[in-house]
Each structure stands twice: as C-alpha cells, then as structure tokens.
Short mmCIF file of C-alpha atoms in Angstrom, two decimals:
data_model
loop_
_atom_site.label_atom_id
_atom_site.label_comp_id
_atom_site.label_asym_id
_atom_site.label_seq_id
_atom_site.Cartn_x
_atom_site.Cartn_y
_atom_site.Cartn_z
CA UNK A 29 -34.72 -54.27 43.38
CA UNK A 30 -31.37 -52.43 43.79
CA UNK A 31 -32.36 -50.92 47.15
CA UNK A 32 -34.20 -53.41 48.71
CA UNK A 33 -31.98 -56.51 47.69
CA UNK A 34 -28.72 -54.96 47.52
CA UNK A 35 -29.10 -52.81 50.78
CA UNK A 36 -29.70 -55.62 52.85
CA UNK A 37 -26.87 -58.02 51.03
CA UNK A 38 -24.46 -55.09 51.59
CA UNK A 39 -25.18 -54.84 55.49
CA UNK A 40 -24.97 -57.91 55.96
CA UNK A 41 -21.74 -58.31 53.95
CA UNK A 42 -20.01 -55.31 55.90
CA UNK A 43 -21.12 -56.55 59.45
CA UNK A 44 -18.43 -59.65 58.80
CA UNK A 45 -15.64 -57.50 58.62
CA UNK A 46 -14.02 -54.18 60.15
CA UNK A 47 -14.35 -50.96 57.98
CA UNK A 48 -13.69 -47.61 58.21
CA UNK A 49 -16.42 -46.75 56.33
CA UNK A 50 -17.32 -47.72 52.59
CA UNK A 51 -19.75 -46.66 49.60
CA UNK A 52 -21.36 -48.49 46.89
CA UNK A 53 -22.53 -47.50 43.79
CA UNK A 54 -24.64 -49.65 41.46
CA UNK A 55 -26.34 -49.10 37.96
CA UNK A 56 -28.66 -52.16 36.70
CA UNK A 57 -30.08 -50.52 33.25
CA UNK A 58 -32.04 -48.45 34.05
CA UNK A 59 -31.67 -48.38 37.94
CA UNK A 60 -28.79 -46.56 39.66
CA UNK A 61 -27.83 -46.41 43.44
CA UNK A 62 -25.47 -45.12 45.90
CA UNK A 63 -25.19 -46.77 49.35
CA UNK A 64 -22.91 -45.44 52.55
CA UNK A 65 -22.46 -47.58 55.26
CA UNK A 66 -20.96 -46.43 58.46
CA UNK A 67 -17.75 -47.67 60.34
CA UNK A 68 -18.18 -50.82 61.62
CA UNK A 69 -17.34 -49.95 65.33
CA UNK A 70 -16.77 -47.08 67.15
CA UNK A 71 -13.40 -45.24 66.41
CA UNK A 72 -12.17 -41.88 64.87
CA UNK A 73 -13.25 -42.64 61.39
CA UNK A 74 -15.64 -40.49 59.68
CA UNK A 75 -18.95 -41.70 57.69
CA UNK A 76 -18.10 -40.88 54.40
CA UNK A 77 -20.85 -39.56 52.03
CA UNK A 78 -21.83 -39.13 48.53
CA UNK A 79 -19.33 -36.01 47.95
CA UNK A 80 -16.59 -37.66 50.05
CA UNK A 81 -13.88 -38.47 47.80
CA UNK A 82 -12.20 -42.09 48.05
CA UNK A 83 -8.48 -42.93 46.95
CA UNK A 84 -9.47 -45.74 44.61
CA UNK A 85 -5.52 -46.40 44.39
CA UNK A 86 -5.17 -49.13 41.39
CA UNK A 87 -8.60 -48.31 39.79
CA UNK A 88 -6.43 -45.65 38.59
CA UNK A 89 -4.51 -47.45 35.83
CA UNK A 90 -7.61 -47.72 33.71
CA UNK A 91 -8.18 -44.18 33.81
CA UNK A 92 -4.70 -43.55 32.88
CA UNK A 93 -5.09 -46.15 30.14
CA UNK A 94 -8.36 -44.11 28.72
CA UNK A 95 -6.03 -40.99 28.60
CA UNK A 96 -3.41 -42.82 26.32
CA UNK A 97 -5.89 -44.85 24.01
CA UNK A 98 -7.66 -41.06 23.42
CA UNK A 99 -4.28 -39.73 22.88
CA UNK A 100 -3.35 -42.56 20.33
CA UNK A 101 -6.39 -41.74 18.59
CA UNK A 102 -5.89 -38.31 18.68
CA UNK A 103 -2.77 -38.75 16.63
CA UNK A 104 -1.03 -37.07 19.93
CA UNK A 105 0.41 -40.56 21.48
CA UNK A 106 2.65 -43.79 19.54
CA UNK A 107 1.83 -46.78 21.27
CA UNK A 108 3.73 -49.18 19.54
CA UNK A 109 6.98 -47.73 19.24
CA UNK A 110 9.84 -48.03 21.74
CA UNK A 111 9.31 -45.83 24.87
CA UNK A 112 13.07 -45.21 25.47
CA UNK A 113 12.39 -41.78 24.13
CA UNK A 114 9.96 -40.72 26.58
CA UNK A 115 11.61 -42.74 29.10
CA UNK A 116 15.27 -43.49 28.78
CA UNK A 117 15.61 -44.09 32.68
CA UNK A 118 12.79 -46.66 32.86
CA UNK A 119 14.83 -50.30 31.63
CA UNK A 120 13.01 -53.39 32.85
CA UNK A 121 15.94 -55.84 33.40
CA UNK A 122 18.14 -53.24 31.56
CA UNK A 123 17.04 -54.17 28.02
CA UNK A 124 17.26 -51.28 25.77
CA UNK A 125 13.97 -50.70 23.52
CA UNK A 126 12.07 -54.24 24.60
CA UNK A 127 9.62 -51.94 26.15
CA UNK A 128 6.56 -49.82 23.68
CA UNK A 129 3.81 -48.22 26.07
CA UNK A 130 1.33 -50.31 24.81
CA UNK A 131 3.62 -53.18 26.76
CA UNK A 132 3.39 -51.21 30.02
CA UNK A 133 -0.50 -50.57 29.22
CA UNK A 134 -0.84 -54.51 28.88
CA UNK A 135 0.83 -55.79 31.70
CA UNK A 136 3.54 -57.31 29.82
CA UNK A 137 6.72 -55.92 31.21
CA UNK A 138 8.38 -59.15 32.87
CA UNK A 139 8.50 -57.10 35.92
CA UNK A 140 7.16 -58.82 39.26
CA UNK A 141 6.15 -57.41 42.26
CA UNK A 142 9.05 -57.90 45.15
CA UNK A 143 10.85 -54.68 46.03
CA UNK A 144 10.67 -51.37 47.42
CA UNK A 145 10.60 -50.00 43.78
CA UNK A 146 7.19 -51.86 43.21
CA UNK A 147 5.77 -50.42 47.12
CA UNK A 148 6.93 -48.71 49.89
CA UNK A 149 9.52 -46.35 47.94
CA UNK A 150 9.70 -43.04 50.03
CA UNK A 151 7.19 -40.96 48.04
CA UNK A 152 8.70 -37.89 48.45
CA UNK A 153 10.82 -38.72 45.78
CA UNK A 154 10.49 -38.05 41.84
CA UNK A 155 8.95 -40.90 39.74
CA UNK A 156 12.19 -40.86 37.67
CA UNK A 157 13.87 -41.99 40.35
CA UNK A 158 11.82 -44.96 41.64
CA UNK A 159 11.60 -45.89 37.77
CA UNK A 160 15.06 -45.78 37.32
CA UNK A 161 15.21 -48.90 39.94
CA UNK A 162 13.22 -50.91 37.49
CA UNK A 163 16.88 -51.69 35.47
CA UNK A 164 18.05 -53.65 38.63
CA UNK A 165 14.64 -55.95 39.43
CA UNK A 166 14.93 -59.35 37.89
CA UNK A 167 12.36 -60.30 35.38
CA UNK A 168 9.62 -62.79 35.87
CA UNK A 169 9.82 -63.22 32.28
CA UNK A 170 11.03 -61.75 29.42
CA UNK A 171 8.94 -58.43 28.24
CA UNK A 172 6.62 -59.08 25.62
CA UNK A 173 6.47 -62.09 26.70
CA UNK A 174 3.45 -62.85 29.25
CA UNK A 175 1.16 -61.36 31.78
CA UNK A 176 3.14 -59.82 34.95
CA UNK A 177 1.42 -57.54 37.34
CA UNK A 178 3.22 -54.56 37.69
CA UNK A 179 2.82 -50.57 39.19
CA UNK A 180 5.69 -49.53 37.95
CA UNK A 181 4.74 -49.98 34.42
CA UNK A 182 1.74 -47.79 35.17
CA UNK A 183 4.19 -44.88 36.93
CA UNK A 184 6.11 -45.03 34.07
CA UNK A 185 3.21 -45.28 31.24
CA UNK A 186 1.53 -41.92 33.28
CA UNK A 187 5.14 -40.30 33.23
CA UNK A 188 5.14 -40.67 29.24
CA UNK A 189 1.86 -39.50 29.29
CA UNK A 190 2.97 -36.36 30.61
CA UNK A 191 5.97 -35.44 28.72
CA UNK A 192 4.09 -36.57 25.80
CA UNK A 193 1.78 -33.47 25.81
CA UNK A 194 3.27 -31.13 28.70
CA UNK A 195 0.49 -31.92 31.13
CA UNK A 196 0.12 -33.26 33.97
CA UNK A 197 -2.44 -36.20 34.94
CA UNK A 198 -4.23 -34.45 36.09
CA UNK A 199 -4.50 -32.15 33.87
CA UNK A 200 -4.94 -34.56 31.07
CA UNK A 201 -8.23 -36.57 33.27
CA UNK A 202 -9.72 -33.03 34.05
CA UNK A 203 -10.07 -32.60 30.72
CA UNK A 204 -10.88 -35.48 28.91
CA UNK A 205 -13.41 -37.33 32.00
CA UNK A 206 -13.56 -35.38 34.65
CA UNK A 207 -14.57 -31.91 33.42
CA UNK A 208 -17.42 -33.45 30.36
CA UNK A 209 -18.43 -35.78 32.66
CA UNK A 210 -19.43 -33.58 35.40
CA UNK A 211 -17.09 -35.84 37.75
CA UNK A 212 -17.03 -32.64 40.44
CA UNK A 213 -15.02 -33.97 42.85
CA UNK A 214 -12.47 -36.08 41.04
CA UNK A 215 -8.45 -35.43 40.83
CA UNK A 216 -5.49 -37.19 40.74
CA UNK A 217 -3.10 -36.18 43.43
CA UNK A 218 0.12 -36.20 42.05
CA UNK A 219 3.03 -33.44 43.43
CA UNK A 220 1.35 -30.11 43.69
CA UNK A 221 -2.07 -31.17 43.93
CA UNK A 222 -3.16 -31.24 47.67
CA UNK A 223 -5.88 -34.44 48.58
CA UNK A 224 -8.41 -32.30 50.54
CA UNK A 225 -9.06 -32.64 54.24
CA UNK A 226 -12.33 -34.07 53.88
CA UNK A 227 -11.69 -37.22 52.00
CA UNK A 228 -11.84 -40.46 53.43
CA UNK A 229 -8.84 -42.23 54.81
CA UNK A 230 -7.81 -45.93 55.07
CA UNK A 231 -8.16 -47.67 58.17
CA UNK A 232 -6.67 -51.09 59.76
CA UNK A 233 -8.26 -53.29 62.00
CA UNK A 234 -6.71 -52.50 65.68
CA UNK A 235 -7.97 -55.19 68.41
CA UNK A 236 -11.83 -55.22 66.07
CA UNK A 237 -12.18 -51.68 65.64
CA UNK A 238 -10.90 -49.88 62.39
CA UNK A 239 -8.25 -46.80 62.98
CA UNK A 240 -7.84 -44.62 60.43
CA UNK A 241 -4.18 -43.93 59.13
CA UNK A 242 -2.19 -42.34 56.84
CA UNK A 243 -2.11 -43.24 53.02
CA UNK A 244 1.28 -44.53 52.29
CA UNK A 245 0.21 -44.63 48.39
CA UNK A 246 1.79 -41.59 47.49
CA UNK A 247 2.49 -38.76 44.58
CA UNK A 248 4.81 -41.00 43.09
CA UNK A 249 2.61 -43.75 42.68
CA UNK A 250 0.34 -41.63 40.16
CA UNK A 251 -0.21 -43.31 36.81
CA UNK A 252 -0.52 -46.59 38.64
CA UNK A 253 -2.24 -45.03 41.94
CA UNK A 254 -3.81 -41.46 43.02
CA UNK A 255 -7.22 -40.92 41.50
CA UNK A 256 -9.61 -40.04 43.74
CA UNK A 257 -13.62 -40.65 43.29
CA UNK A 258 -16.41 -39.16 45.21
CA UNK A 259 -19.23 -41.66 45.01
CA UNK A 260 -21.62 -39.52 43.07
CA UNK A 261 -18.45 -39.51 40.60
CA UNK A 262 -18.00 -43.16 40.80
CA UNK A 263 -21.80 -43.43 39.37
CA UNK A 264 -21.46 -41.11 36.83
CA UNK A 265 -18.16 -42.82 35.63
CA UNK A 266 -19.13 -46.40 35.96
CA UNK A 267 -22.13 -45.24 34.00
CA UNK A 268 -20.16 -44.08 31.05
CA UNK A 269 -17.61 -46.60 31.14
CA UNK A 270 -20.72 -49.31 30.73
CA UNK A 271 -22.06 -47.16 27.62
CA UNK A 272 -18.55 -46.99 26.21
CA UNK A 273 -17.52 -50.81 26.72
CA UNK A 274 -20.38 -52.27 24.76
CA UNK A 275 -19.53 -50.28 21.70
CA UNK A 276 -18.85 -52.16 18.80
CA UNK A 277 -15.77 -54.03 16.79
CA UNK A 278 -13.49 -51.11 15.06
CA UNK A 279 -14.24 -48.26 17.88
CA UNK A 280 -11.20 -47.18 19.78
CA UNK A 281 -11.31 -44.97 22.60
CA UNK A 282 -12.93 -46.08 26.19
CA UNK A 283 -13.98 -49.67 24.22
CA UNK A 284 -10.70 -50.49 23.61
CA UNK A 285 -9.95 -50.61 27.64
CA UNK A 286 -11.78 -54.21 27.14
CA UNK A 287 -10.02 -55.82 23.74
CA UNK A 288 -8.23 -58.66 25.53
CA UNK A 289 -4.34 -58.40 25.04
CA UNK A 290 -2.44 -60.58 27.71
CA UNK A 291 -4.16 -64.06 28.35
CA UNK A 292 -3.82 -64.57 32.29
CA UNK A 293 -3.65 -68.07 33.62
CA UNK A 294 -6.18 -68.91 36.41
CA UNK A 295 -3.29 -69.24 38.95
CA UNK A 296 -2.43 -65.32 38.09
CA UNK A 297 -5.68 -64.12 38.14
CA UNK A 298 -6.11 -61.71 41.36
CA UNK A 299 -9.38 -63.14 43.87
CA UNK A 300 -12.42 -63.46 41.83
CA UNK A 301 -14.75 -66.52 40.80
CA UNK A 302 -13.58 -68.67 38.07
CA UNK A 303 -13.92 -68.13 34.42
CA UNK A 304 -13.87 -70.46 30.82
CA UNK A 305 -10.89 -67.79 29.79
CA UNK A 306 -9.06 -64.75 31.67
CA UNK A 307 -7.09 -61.83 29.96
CA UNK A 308 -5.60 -58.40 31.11
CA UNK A 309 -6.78 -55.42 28.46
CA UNK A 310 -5.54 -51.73 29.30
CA UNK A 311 -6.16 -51.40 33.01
CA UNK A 312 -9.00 -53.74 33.50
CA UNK A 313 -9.13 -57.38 33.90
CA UNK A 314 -10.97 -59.89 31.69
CA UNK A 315 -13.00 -63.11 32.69
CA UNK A 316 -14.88 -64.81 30.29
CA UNK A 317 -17.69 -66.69 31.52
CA UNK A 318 -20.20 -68.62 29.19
CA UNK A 319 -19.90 -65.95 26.82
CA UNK A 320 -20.51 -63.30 29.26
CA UNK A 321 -17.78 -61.18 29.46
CA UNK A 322 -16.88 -59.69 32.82
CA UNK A 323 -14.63 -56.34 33.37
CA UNK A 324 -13.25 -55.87 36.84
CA UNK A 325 -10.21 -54.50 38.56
CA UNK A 326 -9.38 -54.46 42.23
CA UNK A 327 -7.49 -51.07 43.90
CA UNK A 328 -5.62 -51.74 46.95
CA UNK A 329 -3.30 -49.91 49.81
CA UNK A 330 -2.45 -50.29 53.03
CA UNK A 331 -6.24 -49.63 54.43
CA UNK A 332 -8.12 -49.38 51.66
CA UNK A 333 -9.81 -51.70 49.40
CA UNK A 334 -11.75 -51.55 46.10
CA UNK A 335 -13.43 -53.35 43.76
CA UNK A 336 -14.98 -52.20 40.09
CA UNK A 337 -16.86 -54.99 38.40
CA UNK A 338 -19.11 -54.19 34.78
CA UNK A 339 -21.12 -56.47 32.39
CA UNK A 340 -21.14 -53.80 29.45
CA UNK A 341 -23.46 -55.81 27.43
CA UNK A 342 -26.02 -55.82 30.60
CA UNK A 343 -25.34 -52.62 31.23
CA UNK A 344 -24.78 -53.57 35.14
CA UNK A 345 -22.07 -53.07 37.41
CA UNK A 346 -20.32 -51.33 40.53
CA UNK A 347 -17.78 -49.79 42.61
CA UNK A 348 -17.34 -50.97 46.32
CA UNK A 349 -14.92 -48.61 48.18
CA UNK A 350 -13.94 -48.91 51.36
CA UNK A 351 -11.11 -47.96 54.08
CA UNK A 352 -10.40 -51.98 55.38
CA UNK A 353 -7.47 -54.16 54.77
CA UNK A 354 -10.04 -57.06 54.94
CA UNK A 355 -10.38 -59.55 51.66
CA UNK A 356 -13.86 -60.02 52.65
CA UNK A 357 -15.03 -57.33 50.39
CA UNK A 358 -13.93 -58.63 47.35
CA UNK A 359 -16.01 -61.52 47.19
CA UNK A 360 -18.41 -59.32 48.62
CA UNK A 361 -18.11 -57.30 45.65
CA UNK A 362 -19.20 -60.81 43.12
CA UNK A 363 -21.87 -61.35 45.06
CA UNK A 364 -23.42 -58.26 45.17
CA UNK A 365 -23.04 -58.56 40.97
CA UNK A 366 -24.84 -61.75 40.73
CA UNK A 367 -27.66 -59.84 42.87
CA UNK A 368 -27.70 -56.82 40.54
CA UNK A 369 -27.77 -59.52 37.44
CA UNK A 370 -30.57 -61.43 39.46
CA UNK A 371 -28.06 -64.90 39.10
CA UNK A 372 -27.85 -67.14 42.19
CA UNK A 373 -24.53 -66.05 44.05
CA UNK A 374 -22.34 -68.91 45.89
CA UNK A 375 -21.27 -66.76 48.76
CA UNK A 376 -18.19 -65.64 46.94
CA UNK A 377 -17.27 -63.32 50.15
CA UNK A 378 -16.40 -66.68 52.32
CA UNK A 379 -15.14 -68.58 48.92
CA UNK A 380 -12.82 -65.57 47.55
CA UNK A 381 -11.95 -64.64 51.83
CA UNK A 382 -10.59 -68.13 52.33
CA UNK A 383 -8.75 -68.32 48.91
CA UNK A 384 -7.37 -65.22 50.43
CA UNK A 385 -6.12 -66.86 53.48
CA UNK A 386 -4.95 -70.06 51.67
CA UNK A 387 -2.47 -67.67 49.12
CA UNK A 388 -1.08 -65.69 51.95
CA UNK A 389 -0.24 -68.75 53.99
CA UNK A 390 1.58 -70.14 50.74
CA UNK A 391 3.27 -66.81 50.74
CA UNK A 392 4.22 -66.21 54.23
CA UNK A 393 7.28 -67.64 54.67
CA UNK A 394 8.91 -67.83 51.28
CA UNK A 395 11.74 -65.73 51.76
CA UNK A 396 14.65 -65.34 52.84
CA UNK A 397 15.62 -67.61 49.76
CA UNK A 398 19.07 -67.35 49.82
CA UNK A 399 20.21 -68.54 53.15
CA UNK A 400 20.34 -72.57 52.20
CA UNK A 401 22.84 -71.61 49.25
CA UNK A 402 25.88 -73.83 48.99
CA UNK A 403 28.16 -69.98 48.64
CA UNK A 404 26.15 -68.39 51.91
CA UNK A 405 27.12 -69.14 55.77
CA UNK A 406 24.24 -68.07 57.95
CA UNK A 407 25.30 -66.34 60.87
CA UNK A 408 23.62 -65.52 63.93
CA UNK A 409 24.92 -62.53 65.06
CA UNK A 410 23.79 -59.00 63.60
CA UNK A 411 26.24 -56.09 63.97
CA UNK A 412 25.16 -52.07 63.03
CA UNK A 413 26.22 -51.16 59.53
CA UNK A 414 25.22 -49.92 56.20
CA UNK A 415 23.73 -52.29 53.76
CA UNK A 416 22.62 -51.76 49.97
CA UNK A 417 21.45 -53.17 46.66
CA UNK A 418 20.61 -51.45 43.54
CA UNK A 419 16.84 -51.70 44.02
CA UNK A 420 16.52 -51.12 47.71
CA UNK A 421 19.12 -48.51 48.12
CA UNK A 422 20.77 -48.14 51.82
CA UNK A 423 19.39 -49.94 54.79
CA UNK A 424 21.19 -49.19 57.67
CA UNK A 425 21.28 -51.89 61.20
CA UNK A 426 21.31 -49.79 64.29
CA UNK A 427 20.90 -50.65 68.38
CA UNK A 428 18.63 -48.50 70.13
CA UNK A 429 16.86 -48.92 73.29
CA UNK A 430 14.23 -50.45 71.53
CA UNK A 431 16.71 -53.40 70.06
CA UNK A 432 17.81 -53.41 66.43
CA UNK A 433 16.55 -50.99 64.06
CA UNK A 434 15.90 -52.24 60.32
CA UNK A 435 16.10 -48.73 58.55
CA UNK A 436 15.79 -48.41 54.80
CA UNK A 437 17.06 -44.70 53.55
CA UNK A 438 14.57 -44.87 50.40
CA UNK A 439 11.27 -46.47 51.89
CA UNK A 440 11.13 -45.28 55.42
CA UNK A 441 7.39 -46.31 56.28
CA UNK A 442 9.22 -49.61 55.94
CA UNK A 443 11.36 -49.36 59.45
CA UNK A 444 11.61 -52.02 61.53
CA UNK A 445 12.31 -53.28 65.13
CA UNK A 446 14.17 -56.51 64.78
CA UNK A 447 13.11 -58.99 66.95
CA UNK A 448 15.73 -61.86 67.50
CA UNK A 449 14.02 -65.17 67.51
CA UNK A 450 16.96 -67.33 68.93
CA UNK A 451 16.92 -69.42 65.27
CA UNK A 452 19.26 -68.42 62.01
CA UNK A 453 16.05 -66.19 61.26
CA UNK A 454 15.02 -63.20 62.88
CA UNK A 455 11.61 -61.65 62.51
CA UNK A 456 10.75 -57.27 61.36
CA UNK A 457 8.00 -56.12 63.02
CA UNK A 458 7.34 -52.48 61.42
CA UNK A 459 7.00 -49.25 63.32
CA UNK A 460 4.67 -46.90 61.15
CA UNK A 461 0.87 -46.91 62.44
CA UNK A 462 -0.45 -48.17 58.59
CA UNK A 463 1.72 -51.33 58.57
CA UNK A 464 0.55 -52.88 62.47
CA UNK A 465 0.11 -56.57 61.40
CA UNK A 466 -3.15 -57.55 59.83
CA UNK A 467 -3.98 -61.05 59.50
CA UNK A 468 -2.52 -61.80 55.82
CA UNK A 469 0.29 -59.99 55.86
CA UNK A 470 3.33 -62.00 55.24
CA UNK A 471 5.93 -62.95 57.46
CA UNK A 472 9.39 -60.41 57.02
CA UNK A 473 12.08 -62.45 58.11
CA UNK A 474 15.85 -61.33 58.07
CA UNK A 475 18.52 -63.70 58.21
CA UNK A 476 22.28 -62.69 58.43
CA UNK A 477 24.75 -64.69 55.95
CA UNK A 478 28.02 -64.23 54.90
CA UNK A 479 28.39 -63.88 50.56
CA UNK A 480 32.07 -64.12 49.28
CA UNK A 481 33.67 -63.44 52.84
CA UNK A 482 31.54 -60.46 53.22
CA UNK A 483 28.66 -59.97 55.32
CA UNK A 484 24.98 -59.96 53.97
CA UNK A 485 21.35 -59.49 55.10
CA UNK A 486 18.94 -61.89 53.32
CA UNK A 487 15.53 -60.60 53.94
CA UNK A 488 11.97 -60.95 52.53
CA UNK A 489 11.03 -58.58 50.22
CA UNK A 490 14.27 -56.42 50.52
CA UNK A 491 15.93 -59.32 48.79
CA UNK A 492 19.98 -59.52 49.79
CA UNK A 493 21.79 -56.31 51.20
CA UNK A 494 25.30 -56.46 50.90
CA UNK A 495 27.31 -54.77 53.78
CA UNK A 496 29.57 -51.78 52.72
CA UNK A 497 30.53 -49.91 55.87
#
C-alpha cells in the first residue's frame, strides 16, 4: 500500500510545484517507507538521499520540548517557576517574573511575530542579545494569557535549557534521542557545530526552476530552529515519537509533548484541514477530529518547508521535507495522511494552497499602520540618516548608484533597494539571493512621516524608526 499508493500521490503532488528536492518518510503500523524525489527542474540543486540531512527548522521546538519534559522528570529542570533566573535578559513586554518555561514551552508568551527579533536578526550574534529585544515588542496579549506563536520563546526556553545543566543542545539531544536512537546523522547546529557540506539546502523558485540558497535560519535561532534530520533519522524518530504518544494518562516524558495546554482558535491555527477542537501542547500542534486526535507541526525558512503529521493511536504518520517556499506541500502533506489512514482525502494541497494565497493577500498590505495618525505628517521626500527603535536597532538610509539603500545594522539579509513609487508609500525590494520575491510574500512598504517635529520611517515589519542623526 505505502509504496504503490503513496509513491504515485507524492509525484504527482511534487510535479505542481518547484522543489529543490524533498524526502518522505511514512510508517502505517507495521509498514515503513522512505521516498526521494528529485528537483523539479533542472538547476544546481542536488538529489538528496536517505543519509542527506535536512534543516527541519521549526520541527525543532518539539525536540527541544522532549529535552525539558525529560529534564523535569529527571528532577534536573522547574517548569513552573519563574524563568527570570535562568533568563533575566529575556522580559516579554518587560514584565518581571510573568514568564515560567512551561509558558514559553506552551506558546503562551503574548509575544507576536512582527520584528527583526522574531526573524531576520543577524545570526552572528549571541541569543542573549536577540532575546534581550523581546522587553521592547508589544504583546499580543498578556502572558499566560492565550495562544501566541512565537520563536523567541523557543530561543529562550533552549537557552535555559543550557545553563540549566551546562550543555549545550546539542549535547543534551545527542544524548537523550539521538545517540539511543541510533539517529546517525542528526545534530543541532548551534555556534561551534559546523552543518556539513553535504546536507541539503533551501531553494526558491527563480523564473520555474528552484535555486538553491543560503539558510538564513541561523545559530541563534537554535531552541526554536537548527535540528537537522537525515531521512533514515526522520523514520526512526517519527517511529518512536508514535510509540511514545499513545502511552497512557499519568506518563510524562515524550507523551506529554501531546497533553493539550493552549486551546487555539481556528482563525490561529497554521494551514491544515479543520478540526471539532485545536490546542498547542509542547512543540506540536493539536487538532481534534471526531475523536481522532491529530499531532502535527509545520517547520519553515526562507526555502525550505516541512511538515510532521502523527495519529499515535493508529500508529501512522510522516515527515515531508523539502527545499521550496511553495504552500503546496502542506496540504500535500494531509493528503498523503488520509492515504496512509486509507480515508478519502479532499485535495487538501489545492484547499490548504489557496487558503494560503487568500491569508497572504489579507496580509500584504497591512502596514505601514501609522501613517493615517492624527500626530504623523507623511512626507514624501527621504533624506540619508540613521534611524532606530529598541527592537530593530539602527537602520541607516543611504544613496548609492543603485537608489536608496534600506540598511538595518542588526538583520543585514534584510537590505533593501528602495524603490520610490511616486505615492506617500514607497516599496523595499531586498537584495540577498534567499529573499527574491516569491509569490506570498508580503508587500514591505516604507513611508516617511514626521512624529513630534522629528522625522520617522514607518515601515512594514520594521515598525517606526525614529531619526537620530
């Protein structure tokens, strides 16, 4: 069943779309698989195979999650308490002690997603410092409070982690998974451990044919990012994690990654089909679906995408990794699930792709936000200068042959030409290979305003830089 259905399904599936190459592995009781399929077009990339390992980039957090449950249960690890000790520089919204690592573990931080602190912060900078950032983001809501995505909750629960024991991530995953599981070519790539040449690489769709490019998901990401599976690993793991799941009421451990701690509203939920009830547990998602209860996470980055879906009680799921920036594989992912649980599918990959579509349009041209404010004069003209705020850092405007450079000190794979649009907004078009346009990224508009007689930039996702020299 698994290799004749799912073969075919999967080829099919990754014809639609532009990879740079992608794996499946599958486990359906007693039936296991792996599957490599090819770059879609000719190009640069290399065909992955069963050793190669894979940057499974927010997959991660439940791995880091394992490591602190086992540590709680070890006697080694407080959840509950306040994490100010382990973390004094990590404030959400600058509230002392509103913060225990069982908060960051649940997604229930009040941090939201906008800011170079969240992506894009120069990763050749310590965690502390990106963390430290998280004191000047505005809250979604107040901690404790509510389900809010956020990466920096998983940077800082991995940091704890560390001084916690005196061991790295790494360190800790070798020896807890990795190492008993036989998981050979598994790491997480934090400073001082080197990715090897041979693993894959994320790739963007360049005029239909993917180019691969560097990972902009760095070492400072680890805890929320970093992990790297070979798919021979990812069967092995995804294996265990099914065995470990279904165990019952009172075990702790791996089974606890699935109690259900933050209910999600559908509206919050990332792409997948809908469910009677949603929650987020300790790095996986929850969907509940006439009393079947689904697992799943997504792991994203500029050019890669990945999707880990389990039915512990079935003893079914998979992981779909692949170098593409396209949303196609997600619901490519569901119905590939409903194929291993022998369930009619509903062609989730055009469903989930076109939800896809519909959220990014709603998204594309919500910011600037602050340039219709009664106290703010928009202003055409943009002038060279240095601009800050507390969670971007410095951005500096400079003319250059080229036109206006947008150039942010702390996340420089975010530089940008700015392209003058004759209107109040202007439009950044960014200069690094990984971020050439793909079709639902958002708009990045900059407007130029003037705040309390001084001058201001108002732009998406940098939120408003205030002009200081």
């Amino acid at each position: 069943m698994l290799l004749s259905q799912i073969e075919d399904l999967l080829h099919e599936g990754a014809d639609s779309f532009v990879h740079g190459g992608l794996a499946l592995v599958a486990l359906a009781g007693a039936e296991a698989t792996i599957i490599i399929v090819p770059p879609s077009a000719r190009s640069g990339c290399r065909t992955p195979d069963d050793t190669t390992p894979f940057h499974v980039c927010s997959l991660s957090k439940h791995f880091v999650a394992a490591a602190a449950l086992q540590l709680a249960d070890e006697g080694l690890l407080n959840l509950h308490g306040p994490c100010g000790g382990l973390l004094p520089e990590f404030l959400p919204g600058g509230a002392e002690g509103s913060c225990t690592l069982k908060t960051l573990m649940t997604m229930r931080t009040g941090l939201g997603r906008e800011g170079v602190a969240e992506w894009g912060f120069d990763q050749r900078l310590p965690k502390t410092e990106r963390l430290a950032r998280a004191r000047f983001m505005p809250l979604i809501r107040q901690p404790e409070t509510g389900f809010t995505y956020s990466n920096l909750g998983y940077i800082a629960l991995g940091l704890a982690l560390e001084r916690a024991t005196g061991r790295s991530i790494n360190e800790l995953l070798e020896t807890m998974f990795f190492a008993p599981l036989g998981l050979r070519e598994s790491f997480s790539a934090g400073f001082g451990v080197r990715v090897p040449d041979g693993a894959h690489a994320p790739a963007i769709d360049v005029g239909g044919s993917p180019v691969s490019v560097e990972d902009l998901t760095g070492p400072n990401s680890e805890g929320s990012a970093r992990v790297h599976l070979s798919p021979r690993d990812a069967l092995a793991w995804l294996g265990h994690l099914a065995e470990r799941l279904n165990e019952g009421p009172g075990r702790t451990g791996l089974s606890g990654l699935g109690h259900p701690h933050t209910v999600i509203a559908p509206d919050e939920m990332p792409l997948c089909p809908p469910a009677d009830s949603s929650a987020y547990g300790c790095g996986l998602f929850m969907s509940d679906s006439r009393g079947t209860r689904l697992l799943h996470h997504g792991g994203a980055g500029r050019g890669w995408r990945h999707q880990m879906l389990v039915v512990p009680e079935e003893r079914c799921g998979l992981m779909l990794m692949a170098s593409t920036e396209s949303a196609r594989l997600v619901g490519l992912s569901w119905d590939l699930l409903s194929a291993l649980r022998r369930i009619p599918t509903t062609r989730w990959i055009d469903i989930l792709e076109a939800e896809a579509r519909r959220r990014a349009e709603r998204d594309r041209f919500t910011g600037p936000q602050t340039v219709d404010n009664q106290h703010h004069q928009t202003v055409a003209a943009l002038s060279p200068g240095m601009y800050s705020n507390p969670v971007t850092g410095t951005v500096e405007i400079r003319e250059s042959p080229r036109g206006w450079l947008f150039l942010p000190h702390d996340a420089p794979a975010l530089a940008a030409v700015v392209h003058e649009t004759g209107g109040r907004h202007h439009r950044l078009v960014f200069e690094h290979p990984a971020m050439a346009r793909q079709p639902l990224d958002p708009e990045y508009r900059l407007s130029v305003v003037r705040k309390d007689d001084a001058e201001a930039l108002d732009v998406t996702y940098f939120g408003e830089l205030v002009r200081f020299r």
